[in-house]
Amino acid sequence: MIAVFAACAAALLSTAAPAQDRRQNAAGEFDFYVLALSWSPSFCEQASERGNAGRSQQIQCGGRPFSFVVHGLWPQYERGFPEYCERPAPRLDRRIMNSMLDLMPAPGLIYNEWDKHGTCAGTSARTYFEDIRKARAAVRIPPDFIDPKETRTVTPAEVEDAFIKVNPGLSSSAIAVTCDRTRLTEVRICMSKDLQFRACEEIDRRACRRERLEVPPVRGG
Protein backbone atom coordinates (compact mmCIF):
# COMPACT_ATOMS: atom_id res chain seq x y z
CA MET A 1 0.00 0.00 0.00
CA ILE A 2 2.83 2.38 0.88
CA ALA A 3 4.57 1.60 -2.40
CA VAL A 4 1.37 2.31 -4.34
CA PHE A 5 0.93 5.65 -2.53
CA ALA A 6 4.56 6.62 -3.24
CA ALA A 7 4.16 5.79 -6.91
CA CYS A 8 0.96 7.85 -7.15
CA ALA A 9 2.59 10.80 -5.36
CA ALA A 10 5.57 10.69 -7.72
CA ALA A 11 3.23 10.67 -10.71
CA LEU A 12 1.36 13.68 -9.39
CA LEU A 13 4.57 15.60 -8.76
CA SER A 14 5.88 14.88 -12.23
CA THR A 15 2.59 16.06 -13.72
CA ALA A 16 2.58 19.29 -11.67
CA ALA A 17 6.20 20.21 -12.37
CA PRO A 18 6.83 22.28 -15.51
CA ALA A 19 8.49 20.39 -18.33
CA GLN A 20 12.16 21.18 -18.69
CA ASP A 21 13.15 22.37 -22.14
CA ARG A 22 15.12 19.66 -23.93
CA ARG A 23 17.78 22.27 -24.78
CA GLN A 24 18.20 23.28 -21.14
CA ASN A 25 21.36 25.37 -20.74
CA ALA A 26 22.74 24.58 -24.21
CA ALA A 27 24.52 27.74 -25.33
CA GLY A 28 22.94 29.40 -28.36
CA GLU A 29 19.81 27.22 -28.33
CA PHE A 30 16.93 29.44 -27.24
CA ASP A 31 13.86 31.10 -28.75
CA PHE A 32 14.06 34.81 -28.04
CA TYR A 33 15.52 37.54 -25.83
CA VAL A 34 14.10 39.66 -23.05
CA LEU A 35 15.60 43.13 -22.77
CA ALA A 36 15.16 44.07 -19.10
CA LEU A 37 15.18 47.80 -18.36
CA SER A 38 15.43 48.57 -14.65
CA TRP A 39 14.00 51.80 -13.21
CA SER A 40 17.12 52.96 -11.39
CA PRO A 41 15.39 55.28 -8.85
CA SER A 42 13.35 52.34 -7.53
CA PHE A 43 16.49 50.19 -7.27
CA CYS A 44 18.21 52.93 -5.28
CA GLU A 45 15.26 53.40 -2.94
CA GLN A 46 15.11 49.65 -2.33
CA ALA A 47 18.85 49.56 -1.61
CA SER A 48 18.51 52.46 0.83
CA GLU A 49 15.63 50.78 2.66
CA ARG A 50 17.61 47.56 3.00
CA GLY A 51 20.67 49.45 4.21
CA ASN A 52 22.79 48.18 1.33
CA ALA A 53 25.91 50.21 0.67
CA GLY A 54 27.80 47.96 -1.72
CA ARG A 55 29.98 49.30 -4.49
CA SER A 56 27.32 48.71 -7.15
CA GLN A 57 24.79 50.75 -5.17
CA GLN A 58 27.32 53.52 -4.58
CA ILE A 59 28.07 53.76 -8.30
CA GLN A 60 24.50 53.60 -9.57
CA CYS A 61 22.95 55.65 -6.78
CA GLY A 62 25.57 58.35 -6.46
CA GLY A 63 25.73 61.75 -8.09
CA ARG A 64 25.05 60.76 -11.70
CA PRO A 65 21.32 60.63 -12.52
CA PHE A 66 19.98 57.41 -14.06
CA SER A 67 16.46 56.64 -15.22
CA PHE A 68 16.09 53.32 -17.07
CA VAL A 69 19.29 51.27 -17.10
CA VAL A 70 19.86 47.92 -18.76
CA HIS A 71 19.52 45.04 -16.34
CA GLY A 72 20.26 42.49 -19.01
CA LEU A 73 19.50 40.78 -22.31
CA TRP A 74 18.21 37.35 -21.36
CA PRO A 75 17.93 34.32 -23.65
CA GLN A 76 14.53 32.66 -23.17
CA TYR A 77 12.63 29.54 -24.12
CA GLU A 78 8.92 29.75 -24.85
CA ARG A 79 8.64 28.23 -21.38
CA GLY A 80 11.48 28.88 -18.97
CA PHE A 81 14.99 30.05 -19.67
CA PRO A 82 18.61 28.86 -19.69
CA GLU A 83 21.25 30.15 -17.28
CA TYR A 84 24.93 29.65 -16.52
CA CYS A 85 25.48 27.75 -19.76
CA GLU A 86 29.25 27.54 -19.25
CA ARG A 87 30.79 26.69 -15.88
CA PRO A 88 33.12 28.30 -15.24
CA ALA A 89 32.18 31.16 -17.56
CA PRO A 90 34.92 32.49 -19.86
CA ARG A 91 36.53 35.46 -18.17
CA LEU A 92 35.04 38.76 -19.32
CA ASP A 93 37.59 41.23 -20.65
CA ARG A 94 37.70 44.29 -18.40
CA ARG A 95 37.72 46.56 -21.46
CA ILE A 96 34.35 45.14 -22.52
CA MET A 97 32.99 45.70 -19.03
CA ASN A 98 34.19 49.31 -19.02
CA SER A 99 32.57 49.91 -22.41
CA MET A 100 29.15 49.04 -21.00
CA LEU A 101 29.09 51.25 -17.92
CA ASP A 102 27.01 53.93 -19.65
CA LEU A 103 24.13 51.45 -20.03
CA MET A 104 24.75 49.13 -17.08
CA PRO A 105 26.25 51.34 -14.38
CA ALA A 106 27.85 48.74 -12.10
CA PRO A 107 30.76 46.39 -12.86
CA GLY A 108 29.25 43.63 -10.70
CA LEU A 109 26.03 43.70 -12.73
CA ILE A 110 27.91 43.41 -16.01
CA TYR A 111 30.04 40.48 -14.85
CA ASN A 112 27.01 38.68 -13.42
CA GLU A 113 24.94 39.18 -16.57
CA TRP A 114 27.73 37.68 -18.67
CA ASP A 115 28.11 34.65 -16.39
CA LYS A 116 24.39 33.97 -15.99
CA HIS A 117 22.87 35.04 -19.31
CA GLY A 118 25.59 35.97 -21.79
CA THR A 119 27.10 32.50 -21.78
CA CYS A 120 23.75 31.19 -23.02
CA ALA A 121 23.67 33.41 -26.10
CA GLY A 122 26.13 31.25 -28.03
CA THR A 123 28.25 34.23 -29.10
CA SER A 124 31.48 35.84 -28.01
CA ALA A 125 31.34 38.25 -25.09
CA ARG A 126 32.01 41.16 -27.41
CA THR A 127 29.12 40.20 -29.69
CA TYR A 128 26.79 39.64 -26.75
CA PHE A 129 27.41 43.09 -25.32
CA GLU A 130 27.21 44.65 -28.78
CA ASP A 131 23.78 43.03 -29.04
CA ILE A 132 22.80 44.55 -25.69
CA ARG A 133 23.73 47.97 -27.06
CA LYS A 134 21.79 47.34 -30.27
CA ALA A 135 18.74 46.12 -28.36
CA ARG A 136 18.78 49.16 -26.11
CA ALA A 137 19.19 51.48 -29.11
CA ALA A 138 16.11 49.86 -30.70
CA VAL A 139 13.88 50.93 -27.79
CA ARG A 140 12.81 54.53 -27.35
CA ILE A 141 12.13 55.68 -23.80
CA PRO A 142 8.86 57.63 -23.45
CA PRO A 143 9.40 61.34 -22.64
CA ASP A 144 7.75 61.09 -19.21
CA PHE A 145 10.37 58.53 -18.15
CA ILE A 146 13.53 60.28 -19.30
CA ASP A 147 14.12 62.71 -16.43
CA PRO A 148 11.13 62.97 -14.06
CA LYS A 149 11.65 65.40 -11.19
CA GLU A 150 8.75 64.31 -9.01
CA THR A 151 7.22 61.01 -7.93
CA ARG A 152 4.37 59.97 -10.21
CA THR A 153 1.62 57.39 -9.77
CA VAL A 154 0.74 55.26 -12.78
CA THR A 155 -0.91 51.99 -13.70
CA PRO A 156 1.10 49.17 -15.30
CA ALA A 157 -1.04 49.61 -18.42
CA GLU A 158 -0.12 53.29 -18.63
CA VAL A 159 3.58 52.39 -18.60
CA GLU A 160 3.06 49.83 -21.35
CA ASP A 161 0.99 52.24 -23.41
CA ALA A 162 3.67 54.93 -23.12
CA PHE A 163 6.29 52.56 -24.55
CA ILE A 164 3.97 51.27 -27.26
CA LYS A 165 3.17 54.83 -28.35
CA VAL A 166 6.81 55.74 -29.09
CA ASN A 167 7.98 52.34 -30.41
CA PRO A 168 6.34 51.38 -33.72
CA GLY A 169 5.81 47.62 -33.92
CA LEU A 170 5.77 47.11 -30.16
CA SER A 171 2.52 45.56 -28.89
CA SER A 172 1.11 44.81 -25.45
CA SER A 173 1.92 41.12 -25.98
CA ALA A 174 5.63 41.94 -26.23
CA ILE A 175 6.08 44.05 -23.10
CA ALA A 176 5.67 43.42 -19.37
CA VAL A 177 5.95 45.77 -16.41
CA THR A 178 7.26 44.44 -13.10
CA CYS A 179 6.95 45.95 -9.64
CA ASP A 180 7.68 45.54 -5.95
CA ARG A 181 5.02 46.23 -3.33
CA THR A 182 4.56 49.86 -4.37
CA ARG A 183 6.98 50.84 -7.15
CA LEU A 184 7.77 50.32 -10.80
CA THR A 185 10.87 48.13 -10.97
CA GLU A 186 11.37 47.04 -14.59
CA VAL A 187 10.05 47.12 -18.11
CA ARG A 188 10.76 43.88 -19.98
CA ILE A 189 10.58 43.84 -23.75
CA CYS A 190 10.64 40.65 -25.79
CA MET A 191 12.77 40.56 -28.91
CA SER A 192 13.61 37.97 -31.53
CA LYS A 193 17.19 36.82 -32.00
CA ASP A 194 17.57 39.55 -34.62
CA LEU A 195 16.28 42.08 -32.06
CA GLN A 196 12.81 42.71 -33.46
CA PHE A 197 9.83 43.04 -31.12
CA ARG A 198 7.89 39.80 -30.68
CA ALA A 199 5.15 38.39 -28.47
CA CYS A 200 5.99 36.39 -25.35
CA GLU A 201 3.06 34.92 -23.46
CA GLU A 202 4.97 33.60 -20.45
CA ILE A 203 6.74 36.92 -19.78
CA ASP A 204 3.43 38.76 -20.11
CA ARG A 205 1.79 36.40 -17.59
CA ARG A 206 4.43 37.27 -14.99
CA ALA A 207 3.75 41.01 -15.23
CA CYS A 208 2.81 43.26 -12.31
CA ARG A 209 -0.87 42.98 -11.31
CA ARG A 210 -1.03 45.92 -8.92
CA GLU A 211 -3.51 48.65 -9.72
CA ARG A 212 -1.21 51.63 -9.10
CA LEU A 213 2.57 52.06 -9.00
CA GLU A 214 4.85 54.81 -7.80
CA VAL A 215 7.57 56.03 -10.17
CA PRO A 216 10.26 57.69 -8.02
CA PRO A 217 12.08 60.63 -9.61
CA VAL A 218 15.57 60.50 -11.06
CA ARG A 219 18.23 61.08 -8.42
CA GLY A 220 21.09 63.55 -8.50
CA GLY A 221 21.68 65.73 -11.51
XYZ file of N, CA and C in Angstrom:
663
model
N 0.831 -1.211 0.000
C 0.000 0.000 0.000
C 0.860 1.255 0.000
N 1.916 1.234 0.824
C 2.829 2.381 0.882
C 3.502 2.592 -0.464
N 3.904 1.492 -1.094
C 4.565 1.597 -2.398
C 3.633 2.194 -3.437
N 2.357 1.772 -3.397
C 1.373 2.307 -4.344
C 1.190 3.804 -4.131
N 1.088 4.223 -2.847
C 0.926 5.646 -2.528
C 2.121 6.455 -3.022
N 3.342 5.919 -2.802
C 4.556 6.624 -3.237
C 4.578 6.769 -4.749
N 4.178 5.721 -5.451
C 4.161 5.789 -6.913
C 3.162 6.824 -7.405
N 1.976 6.871 -6.768
C 0.956 7.853 -7.151
C 1.441 9.272 -6.876
N 2.089 9.480 -5.710
C 2.593 10.801 -5.363
C 3.643 11.257 -6.359
N 4.523 10.335 -6.742
C 5.566 10.687 -7.715
C 4.951 11.072 -9.043
N 3.902 10.355 -9.448
C 3.233 10.671 -10.714
C 2.602 12.044 -10.670
N 1.975 12.373 -9.532
C 1.357 13.684 -9.387
C 2.388 14.791 -9.435
N 3.517 14.576 -8.768
C 4.570 15.605 -8.762
C 5.131 15.818 -10.153
N 5.324 14.731 -10.885
C 5.880 14.877 -12.228
C 4.903 15.590 -13.148
N 3.595 15.377 -12.909
C 2.593 16.056 -13.721
C 2.541 17.539 -13.396
N 2.690 17.902 -12.098
C 2.576 19.292 -11.673
C 3.789 20.112 -12.051
N 4.966 19.461 -12.099
C 6.199 20.212 -12.371
C 6.241 20.633 -13.827
N 6.722 21.840 -14.125
C 6.828 22.278 -15.510
C 7.858 21.462 -16.269
N 7.562 21.174 -17.514
C 8.485 20.389 -18.327
C 9.751 21.185 -18.589
N 10.888 20.515 -18.434
C 12.160 21.175 -18.694
C 12.427 21.173 -20.188
N 12.861 22.305 -20.719
C 13.152 22.372 -22.142
C 14.284 21.399 -22.469
N 14.125 20.668 -23.566
C 15.121 19.661 -23.931
C 16.491 20.278 -24.196
N 16.511 21.586 -24.499
C 17.784 22.265 -24.777
C 18.393 22.880 -23.534
N 17.866 22.577 -22.370
C 18.203 23.283 -21.144
C 19.700 23.561 -21.022
N 20.006 24.867 -20.973
C 21.361 25.365 -20.744
C 22.360 25.014 -21.846
N 21.855 24.746 -23.053
C 22.737 24.576 -24.207
C 22.967 25.945 -24.837
N 24.202 26.397 -24.845
C 24.517 27.738 -25.328
C 24.060 27.924 -26.771
N 23.382 29.048 -27.017
C 22.943 29.398 -28.357
C 21.623 28.798 -28.763
N 21.074 27.881 -27.983
C 19.814 27.223 -28.334
C 18.700 27.776 -27.449
N 18.039 28.801 -27.958
C 16.933 29.435 -27.244
C 16.008 30.056 -28.266
N 14.887 30.631 -27.824
C 13.861 31.098 -28.751
C 13.840 32.602 -28.963
N 14.112 33.361 -27.913
C 14.060 34.815 -28.038
C 14.785 35.445 -26.861
N 14.893 36.778 -26.908
C 15.525 37.541 -25.832
C 14.477 38.342 -25.061
N 14.803 38.632 -23.810
C 14.105 39.662 -23.048
C 15.117 40.761 -22.724
N 14.819 41.965 -23.167
C 15.600 43.129 -22.770
C 14.960 43.675 -21.500
N 15.677 43.606 -20.392
C 15.163 44.067 -19.102
C 15.724 45.447 -18.799
N 14.816 46.416 -18.673
C 15.184 47.797 -18.355
C 14.743 48.097 -16.934
N 15.705 48.347 -16.076
C 15.427 48.570 -14.654
C 15.258 50.064 -14.387
N 14.201 50.405 -13.599
C 13.997 51.800 -13.209
C 14.947 52.089 -12.055
N 16.040 52.768 -12.351
C 17.117 52.957 -11.385
C 16.671 53.633 -10.088
N 15.812 54.667 -10.114
C 15.392 55.283 -8.850
C 14.727 54.303 -7.890
N 13.965 53.345 -8.412
C 13.354 52.336 -7.529
C 14.419 51.423 -6.939
N 15.388 51.016 -7.766
C 16.489 50.187 -7.267
C 17.219 50.894 -6.136
N 17.470 52.188 -6.296
C 18.211 52.930 -5.280
C 17.392 53.093 -4.000
N 16.093 53.299 -4.131
C 15.255 53.397 -2.936
C 15.206 52.059 -2.199
N 15.106 50.964 -2.951
C 15.114 49.646 -2.328
C 16.426 49.405 -1.589
N 17.543 49.755 -2.230
C 18.851 49.562 -1.605
C 18.965 50.379 -0.328
N 18.461 51.603 -0.353
C 18.511 52.459 0.830
C 17.670 51.879 1.965
N 16.501 51.363 1.642
C 15.630 50.780 2.658
C 16.240 49.530 3.287
N 16.984 48.769 2.471
C 17.614 47.561 2.998
C 18.931 47.857 3.710
N 19.399 49.093 3.601
C 20.673 49.452 4.208
C 21.869 48.943 3.443
N 21.677 48.644 2.148
C 22.792 48.175 1.327
C 23.680 49.341 0.937
N 24.966 49.156 1.054
C 25.908 50.206 0.669
C 27.066 49.611 -0.112
N 26.765 48.587 -0.921
C 27.798 47.959 -1.723
C 28.289 48.876 -2.827
N 29.368 48.457 -3.463
C 29.981 49.302 -4.494
C 29.027 49.563 -5.647
N 28.263 48.528 -6.043
C 27.318 48.714 -7.148
C 26.291 49.783 -6.810
N 25.781 49.754 -5.576
C 24.793 50.747 -5.166
C 25.412 52.140 -5.121
N 26.655 52.227 -4.657
C 27.325 53.523 -4.583
C 27.520 54.121 -5.964
N 27.851 53.267 -6.942
C 28.070 53.761 -8.301
C 26.753 54.193 -8.934
N 25.761 53.315 -8.889
C 24.499 53.595 -9.568
C 23.689 54.674 -8.860
N 23.817 54.763 -7.553
C 22.948 55.651 -6.779
C 23.692 56.873 -6.261
N 24.802 57.186 -6.882
C 25.571 58.353 -6.464
C 25.117 59.613 -7.166
N 26.069 60.432 -7.557
C 25.735 61.748 -8.091
C 25.161 61.745 -9.490
N 25.535 60.753 -10.317
C 25.052 60.757 -11.700
C 23.604 60.298 -11.765
N 22.735 61.040 -12.437
C 21.325 60.625 -12.517
C 21.121 59.506 -13.530
N 20.362 58.487 -13.150
C 19.979 57.411 -14.060
C 18.469 57.247 -14.003
N 17.877 56.988 -15.166
C 16.455 56.643 -15.222
C 16.366 55.141 -15.508
N 16.041 54.737 -16.736
C 16.095 53.325 -17.066
C 17.537 52.926 -17.385
N 17.993 51.859 -16.764
C 19.290 51.274 -17.099
C 19.051 49.843 -17.548
N 20.000 49.296 -18.287
C 19.858 47.924 -18.761
C 20.203 46.957 -17.631
N 19.249 46.126 -17.285
C 19.522 45.042 -16.342
C 20.173 43.881 -17.077
N 19.650 43.560 -18.249
C 20.261 42.486 -19.014
C 19.515 42.189 -20.294
N 20.113 41.330 -21.098
C 19.495 40.783 -22.305
C 19.500 39.272 -22.109
N 18.312 38.714 -21.873
C 18.205 37.349 -21.356
C 17.674 36.387 -22.408
N 18.465 35.378 -22.795
C 17.929 34.316 -23.652
C 16.771 33.606 -22.943
N 15.740 33.270 -23.723
C 14.526 32.656 -23.166
C 14.061 31.498 -24.039
N 13.431 30.520 -23.403
C 12.626 29.536 -24.119
C 11.175 30.028 -24.108
N 10.338 29.396 -24.916
C 8.919 29.748 -24.852
C 8.379 29.482 -23.452
N 8.944 28.479 -22.789
C 8.637 28.231 -21.377
C 9.960 28.055 -20.644
N 10.236 28.965 -19.722
C 11.476 28.876 -18.965
C 12.634 29.567 -19.669
N 13.826 29.349 -19.136
C 14.993 30.047 -19.672
C 16.272 29.297 -19.269
N 17.326 29.444 -20.068
C 18.612 28.860 -19.690
C 19.378 29.816 -18.782
N 20.369 29.304 -18.075
C 21.245 30.152 -17.282
C 22.547 29.409 -17.004
N 23.610 30.200 -16.820
C 24.933 29.646 -16.519
C 25.270 28.495 -17.473
N 25.295 28.792 -18.755
C 25.477 27.751 -19.760
C 26.922 27.292 -19.900
N 27.862 27.997 -19.315
C 29.250 27.545 -19.252
C 29.748 27.720 -17.823
N 30.248 26.645 -17.245
C 30.790 26.686 -15.883
C 32.186 26.080 -15.895
N 33.197 26.867 -15.537
C 33.120 28.303 -15.237
C 32.951 29.113 -16.523
N 32.377 30.295 -16.395
C 32.182 31.162 -17.556
C 33.529 31.679 -18.041
N 33.698 31.842 -19.362
C 34.921 32.485 -19.859
C 35.084 33.864 -19.227
N 36.291 34.195 -18.856
C 36.532 35.461 -18.168
C 36.190 36.635 -19.075
N 35.430 37.587 -18.549
C 35.038 38.756 -19.319
C 36.157 39.780 -19.317
N 36.552 40.221 -20.507
C 37.595 41.230 -20.645
C 37.164 42.526 -19.955
N 38.031 43.072 -19.142
C 37.701 44.290 -18.403
C 37.379 45.457 -19.328
N 38.000 45.474 -20.510
C 37.723 46.563 -21.461
C 36.280 46.494 -21.958
N 35.754 45.275 -22.126
C 34.349 45.137 -22.523
C 33.448 45.624 -21.391
N 33.779 45.232 -20.173
C 32.994 45.702 -19.027
C 32.963 47.223 -18.970
N 34.126 47.845 -19.088
C 34.193 49.313 -19.020
C 33.373 49.969 -20.119
N 33.304 49.322 -21.289
C 32.574 49.915 -22.413
C 31.071 49.929 -22.198
N 30.587 49.161 -21.213
C 29.147 49.038 -21.005
C 28.633 49.861 -19.832
N 29.503 50.573 -19.143
C 29.088 51.254 -17.920
C 28.085 52.383 -18.160
N 28.002 52.890 -19.382
C 27.012 53.932 -19.646
C 25.595 53.369 -19.658
N 25.447 52.080 -19.993
C 24.128 51.447 -20.034
C 23.836 50.621 -18.794
N 24.883 50.043 -18.219
C 24.753 49.129 -17.077
C 25.724 49.619 -15.999
N 25.306 50.561 -15.169
C 26.251 51.344 -14.376
C 26.772 50.674 -13.109
N 27.228 49.423 -13.230
C 27.850 48.744 -12.098
C 28.650 47.560 -12.630
N 29.946 47.516 -12.369
C 30.759 46.390 -12.856
C 30.211 45.035 -12.430
N 29.754 44.915 -11.172
C 29.247 43.634 -10.697
C 28.062 43.141 -11.503
N 27.176 44.061 -11.898
C 26.025 43.702 -12.730
C 26.491 43.155 -14.071
N 27.443 43.820 -14.686
C 27.913 43.406 -16.015
C 28.540 42.019 -15.964
N 29.410 41.801 -14.983
C 30.041 40.483 -14.854
C 29.000 39.395 -14.597
N 28.031 39.680 -13.740
C 27.008 38.683 -13.421
C 26.135 38.368 -14.629
N 25.781 39.409 -15.396
C 24.943 39.175 -16.567
C 25.669 38.324 -17.600
N 26.962 38.514 -17.741
C 27.728 37.677 -18.669
C 27.734 36.219 -18.183
N 28.034 36.019 -16.908
C 28.115 34.650 -16.388
C 26.777 33.931 -16.484
N 25.699 34.624 -16.096
C 24.395 33.968 -15.991
C 23.657 33.895 -17.316
N 23.683 34.969 -18.091
C 22.867 35.045 -19.309
C 23.703 35.073 -20.590
N 24.796 35.830 -20.577
C 25.590 35.971 -21.792
C 26.163 34.664 -22.283
N 26.534 33.787 -21.363
C 27.095 32.500 -21.776
C 26.076 31.615 -22.473
N 24.800 31.970 -22.368
C 23.748 31.189 -23.023
C 23.418 31.697 -24.421
N 24.000 32.831 -24.796
C 23.675 33.414 -26.099
C 24.357 32.689 -27.253
N 25.435 31.973 -26.965
C 26.129 31.250 -28.026
C 26.999 32.139 -28.887
N 27.392 33.297 -28.376
C 28.248 34.234 -29.102
C 29.465 34.559 -28.244
N 30.369 35.329 -28.810
C 31.479 35.836 -28.014
C 30.955 36.895 -27.057
N 31.730 37.202 -26.031
C 31.339 38.250 -25.087
C 31.183 39.580 -25.806
N 32.093 39.875 -26.709
C 32.009 41.155 -27.415
C 30.710 41.257 -28.211
N 30.359 40.192 -28.912
C 29.119 40.198 -29.692
C 27.900 40.297 -28.790
N 27.923 39.589 -27.672
C 26.788 39.638 -26.748
C 26.556 41.059 -26.252
N 27.607 41.736 -25.838
C 27.413 43.089 -25.320
C 27.133 44.095 -26.442
N 27.614 43.829 -27.633
C 27.207 44.652 -28.776
C 25.709 44.484 -29.027
N 25.209 43.263 -28.869
C 23.776 43.029 -29.041
C 22.962 43.730 -27.953
N 23.482 43.789 -26.740
C 22.801 44.550 -25.693
C 22.677 46.008 -26.111
N 23.763 46.562 -26.636
C 23.728 47.966 -27.057
C 22.752 48.169 -28.206
N 22.723 47.236 -29.147
C 21.792 47.339 -30.269
C 20.343 47.228 -29.788
N 20.097 46.298 -28.873
C 18.740 46.121 -28.363
C 18.270 47.374 -27.633
N 19.153 47.932 -26.830
C 18.782 49.157 -26.109
C 18.543 50.310 -27.078
N 19.350 50.403 -28.124
C 19.187 51.479 -29.106
C 17.881 51.328 -29.885
N 17.351 50.110 -29.957
C 16.111 49.864 -30.702
C 14.873 50.271 -29.926
N 15.032 50.588 -28.639
C 13.883 50.925 -27.792
C 13.946 52.402 -27.409
N 12.911 53.132 -27.772
C 12.807 54.530 -27.355
C 12.155 54.609 -25.976
N 12.704 55.464 -25.127
C 12.126 55.675 -23.804
C 11.087 56.784 -23.909
N 9.884 56.587 -23.387
C 8.856 57.634 -23.446
C 9.327 58.906 -22.732
N 8.930 60.074 -23.219
C 9.399 61.343 -22.645
C 9.179 61.463 -21.137
N 8.046 60.961 -20.637
C 7.749 61.090 -19.209
C 8.685 60.286 -18.323
N 9.485 59.389 -18.930
C 10.370 58.533 -18.149
C 11.844 58.840 -18.386
N 12.135 59.944 -19.034
C 13.533 60.284 -19.304
C 14.185 60.989 -18.120
N 13.506 61.958 -17.535
C 14.119 62.708 -16.432
C 13.049 63.285 -15.508
N 12.189 62.439 -14.931
C 11.130 62.974 -14.064
C 11.711 63.566 -12.786
N 11.154 64.691 -12.375
C 11.651 65.398 -11.194
C 10.816 65.130 -9.950
N 9.630 64.572 -10.133
C 8.746 64.305 -9.005
C 8.195 62.884 -9.100
N 7.831 62.333 -7.951
C 7.215 61.009 -7.928
C 5.869 61.054 -8.644
N 5.634 60.085 -9.506
C 4.366 59.966 -10.212
C 3.698 58.666 -9.805
N 2.390 58.616 -9.977
C 1.625 57.389 -9.766
C 0.991 56.990 -11.092
N 1.212 55.743 -11.476
C 0.740 55.264 -12.778
C 0.166 53.863 -12.608
N -0.507 53.388 -13.637
C -0.913 51.990 -13.699
C 0.093 51.238 -14.573
N 0.229 49.933 -14.395
C 1.096 49.172 -15.301
C 0.711 49.361 -16.768
N -0.582 49.425 -17.037
C -1.040 49.606 -18.416
C -0.590 50.942 -18.983
N -0.557 51.980 -18.155
C -0.116 53.292 -18.628
C 1.359 53.272 -18.995
N 2.165 52.519 -18.250
C 3.583 52.387 -18.598
C 3.720 51.664 -19.935
N 3.014 50.556 -20.081
C 3.060 49.827 -21.347
C 2.618 50.708 -22.503
N 1.512 51.407 -22.329
C 0.987 52.243 -23.406
C 1.976 53.332 -23.802
N 2.692 53.879 -22.823
C 3.670 54.934 -23.116
C 4.786 54.388 -23.998
N 5.249 53.168 -23.716
C 6.292 52.558 -24.546
C 5.762 52.196 -25.925
N 4.555 51.662 -25.969
C 3.974 51.273 -27.262
C 3.799 52.491 -28.167
N 3.421 53.610 -27.578
C 3.169 54.826 -28.353
C 4.409 55.314 -29.086
N 5.591 55.179 -28.479
C 6.809 55.737 -29.088
C 7.673 54.676 -29.765
N 7.212 53.414 -29.781
C 7.983 52.344 -30.412
C 7.122 51.611 -31.433
N 7.137 52.046 -32.685
C 6.343 51.378 -33.718
C 6.675 49.882 -33.788
N 5.627 49.064 -33.848
C 5.808 47.623 -33.916
C 5.757 46.932 -32.572
N 5.862 47.690 -31.489
C 5.766 47.108 -30.155
C 4.297 46.971 -29.774
N 3.907 45.792 -29.286
C 2.522 45.558 -28.889
C 2.466 45.159 -27.417
N 1.275 45.154 -26.857
C 1.108 44.812 -25.448
C 1.511 43.372 -25.162
N 1.528 42.522 -26.174
C 1.919 41.123 -25.978
C 3.428 40.938 -25.941
N 4.171 42.018 -26.197
C 5.634 41.944 -26.233
C 6.292 42.726 -25.112
N 5.519 43.218 -24.164
C 6.082 44.046 -23.096
C 5.411 43.677 -21.777
N 6.197 43.699 -20.708
C 5.670 43.424 -19.374
C 6.302 44.390 -18.389
N 5.486 44.880 -17.472
C 5.945 45.773 -16.408
C 6.041 44.961 -15.123
N 7.134 45.117 -14.383
C 7.258 44.442 -13.099
C 7.315 45.481 -11.979
N 7.055 45.017 -10.756
C 6.947 45.948 -9.645
C 7.335 45.258 -8.341
N 7.611 46.069 -7.308
C 7.678 45.539 -5.955
C 6.340 45.830 -5.282
N 6.306 46.018 -3.992
C 5.019 46.230 -3.328
C 4.356 47.542 -3.726
N 5.154 48.552 -4.078
C 4.561 49.861 -4.371
C 5.110 50.514 -5.627
N 6.277 50.072 -6.127
C 6.978 50.842 -7.148
C 7.176 50.082 -8.453
N 7.296 50.852 -9.523
C 7.770 50.320 -10.798
C 9.204 49.838 -10.615
N 9.499 48.616 -11.050
C 10.873 48.126 -10.967
C 11.496 47.929 -12.338
N 10.775 47.277 -13.277
C 11.368 47.040 -14.591
C 10.314 47.092 -15.683
N 10.811 47.344 -16.890
C 10.048 47.116 -18.111
C 10.811 46.064 -18.897
N 10.130 44.983 -19.263
C 10.761 43.877 -19.981
C 10.152 43.775 -21.368
N 11.018 43.814 -22.363
C 10.585 43.843 -23.753
C 11.134 42.615 -24.462
N 10.250 41.891 -25.120
C 10.640 40.652 -25.789
C 11.060 40.943 -27.220
N 12.182 40.316 -27.603
C 12.771 40.559 -28.912
C 13.236 39.238 -29.507
N 13.110 39.143 -30.825
C 13.608 37.969 -31.526
C 15.139 37.964 -31.491
N 15.724 36.900 -31.991
C 17.189 36.822 -31.995
C 17.816 37.914 -32.853
N 17.062 38.426 -33.832
C 17.571 39.551 -34.616
C 17.062 40.887 -34.086
N 16.599 40.877 -32.830
C 16.284 42.084 -32.062
C 15.088 42.866 -32.607
N 14.083 42.113 -33.079
C 12.807 42.708 -33.457
C 11.789 42.389 -32.362
N 10.841 43.283 -32.140
C 9.828 43.043 -31.120
C 9.013 41.797 -31.473
N 8.704 40.995 -30.455
C 7.893 39.799 -30.679
C 7.111 39.456 -29.412
N 6.011 38.740 -29.593
C 5.149 38.387 -28.470
C 5.824 37.348 -27.575
N 5.419 37.341 -26.311
C 5.994 36.390 -25.352
C 4.975 36.167 -24.234
N 4.179 35.136 -24.364
C 3.058 34.918 -23.458
C 3.508 34.697 -22.020
N 4.555 33.911 -21.819
C 4.971 33.604 -20.452
C 5.468 34.851 -19.722
N 6.235 35.692 -20.396
C 6.737 36.920 -19.780
C 5.558 37.830 -19.434
N 4.606 37.915 -20.331
C 3.430 38.761 -20.109
C 2.618 38.272 -18.906
N 2.553 36.956 -18.726
C 1.791 36.401 -17.591
C 2.434 36.735 -16.260
N 3.735 36.982 -16.243
C 4.430 37.271 -14.988
C 4.490 38.766 -14.688
N 3.723 39.563 -15.405
C 3.754 41.015 -15.233
C 3.093 41.431 -13.924
N 3.376 42.673 -13.530
C 2.809 43.255 -12.312
C 1.284 43.329 -12.413
N 0.591 42.947 -11.336
C -0.869 42.977 -11.311
C -1.416 44.041 -10.364
N -0.558 44.870 -9.835
C -1.035 45.920 -8.924
C -1.769 47.001 -9.707
N -2.704 47.645 -9.036
C -3.510 48.653 -9.716
C -2.723 49.938 -9.964
N -1.940 50.376 -8.979
C -1.211 51.634 -9.101
C 0.232 51.429 -8.653
N 1.145 52.141 -9.308
C 2.566 52.065 -9.001
C 3.141 53.450 -8.825
N 4.089 53.580 -7.915
C 4.849 54.810 -7.805
C 6.061 54.744 -8.742
N 6.373 55.897 -9.348
C 7.567 56.033 -10.168
C 8.433 57.101 -9.505
N 9.428 56.685 -8.691
C 10.263 57.689 -8.021
C 11.033 58.524 -9.035
N 11.361 59.770 -8.683
C 12.080 60.634 -9.614
C 13.537 60.247 -9.760
N 14.138 60.717 -10.835
C 15.565 60.500 -11.064
C 16.359 61.204 -9.976
N 17.419 60.543 -9.505
C 18.227 61.079 -8.423
C 19.366 61.928 -8.974
N 19.903 62.783 -8.122
C 21.087 63.550 -8.495
C 20.825 64.559 -9.576
N 21.837 64.789 -10.398
C 21.677 65.733 -11.508
C 22.260 67.078 -11.171
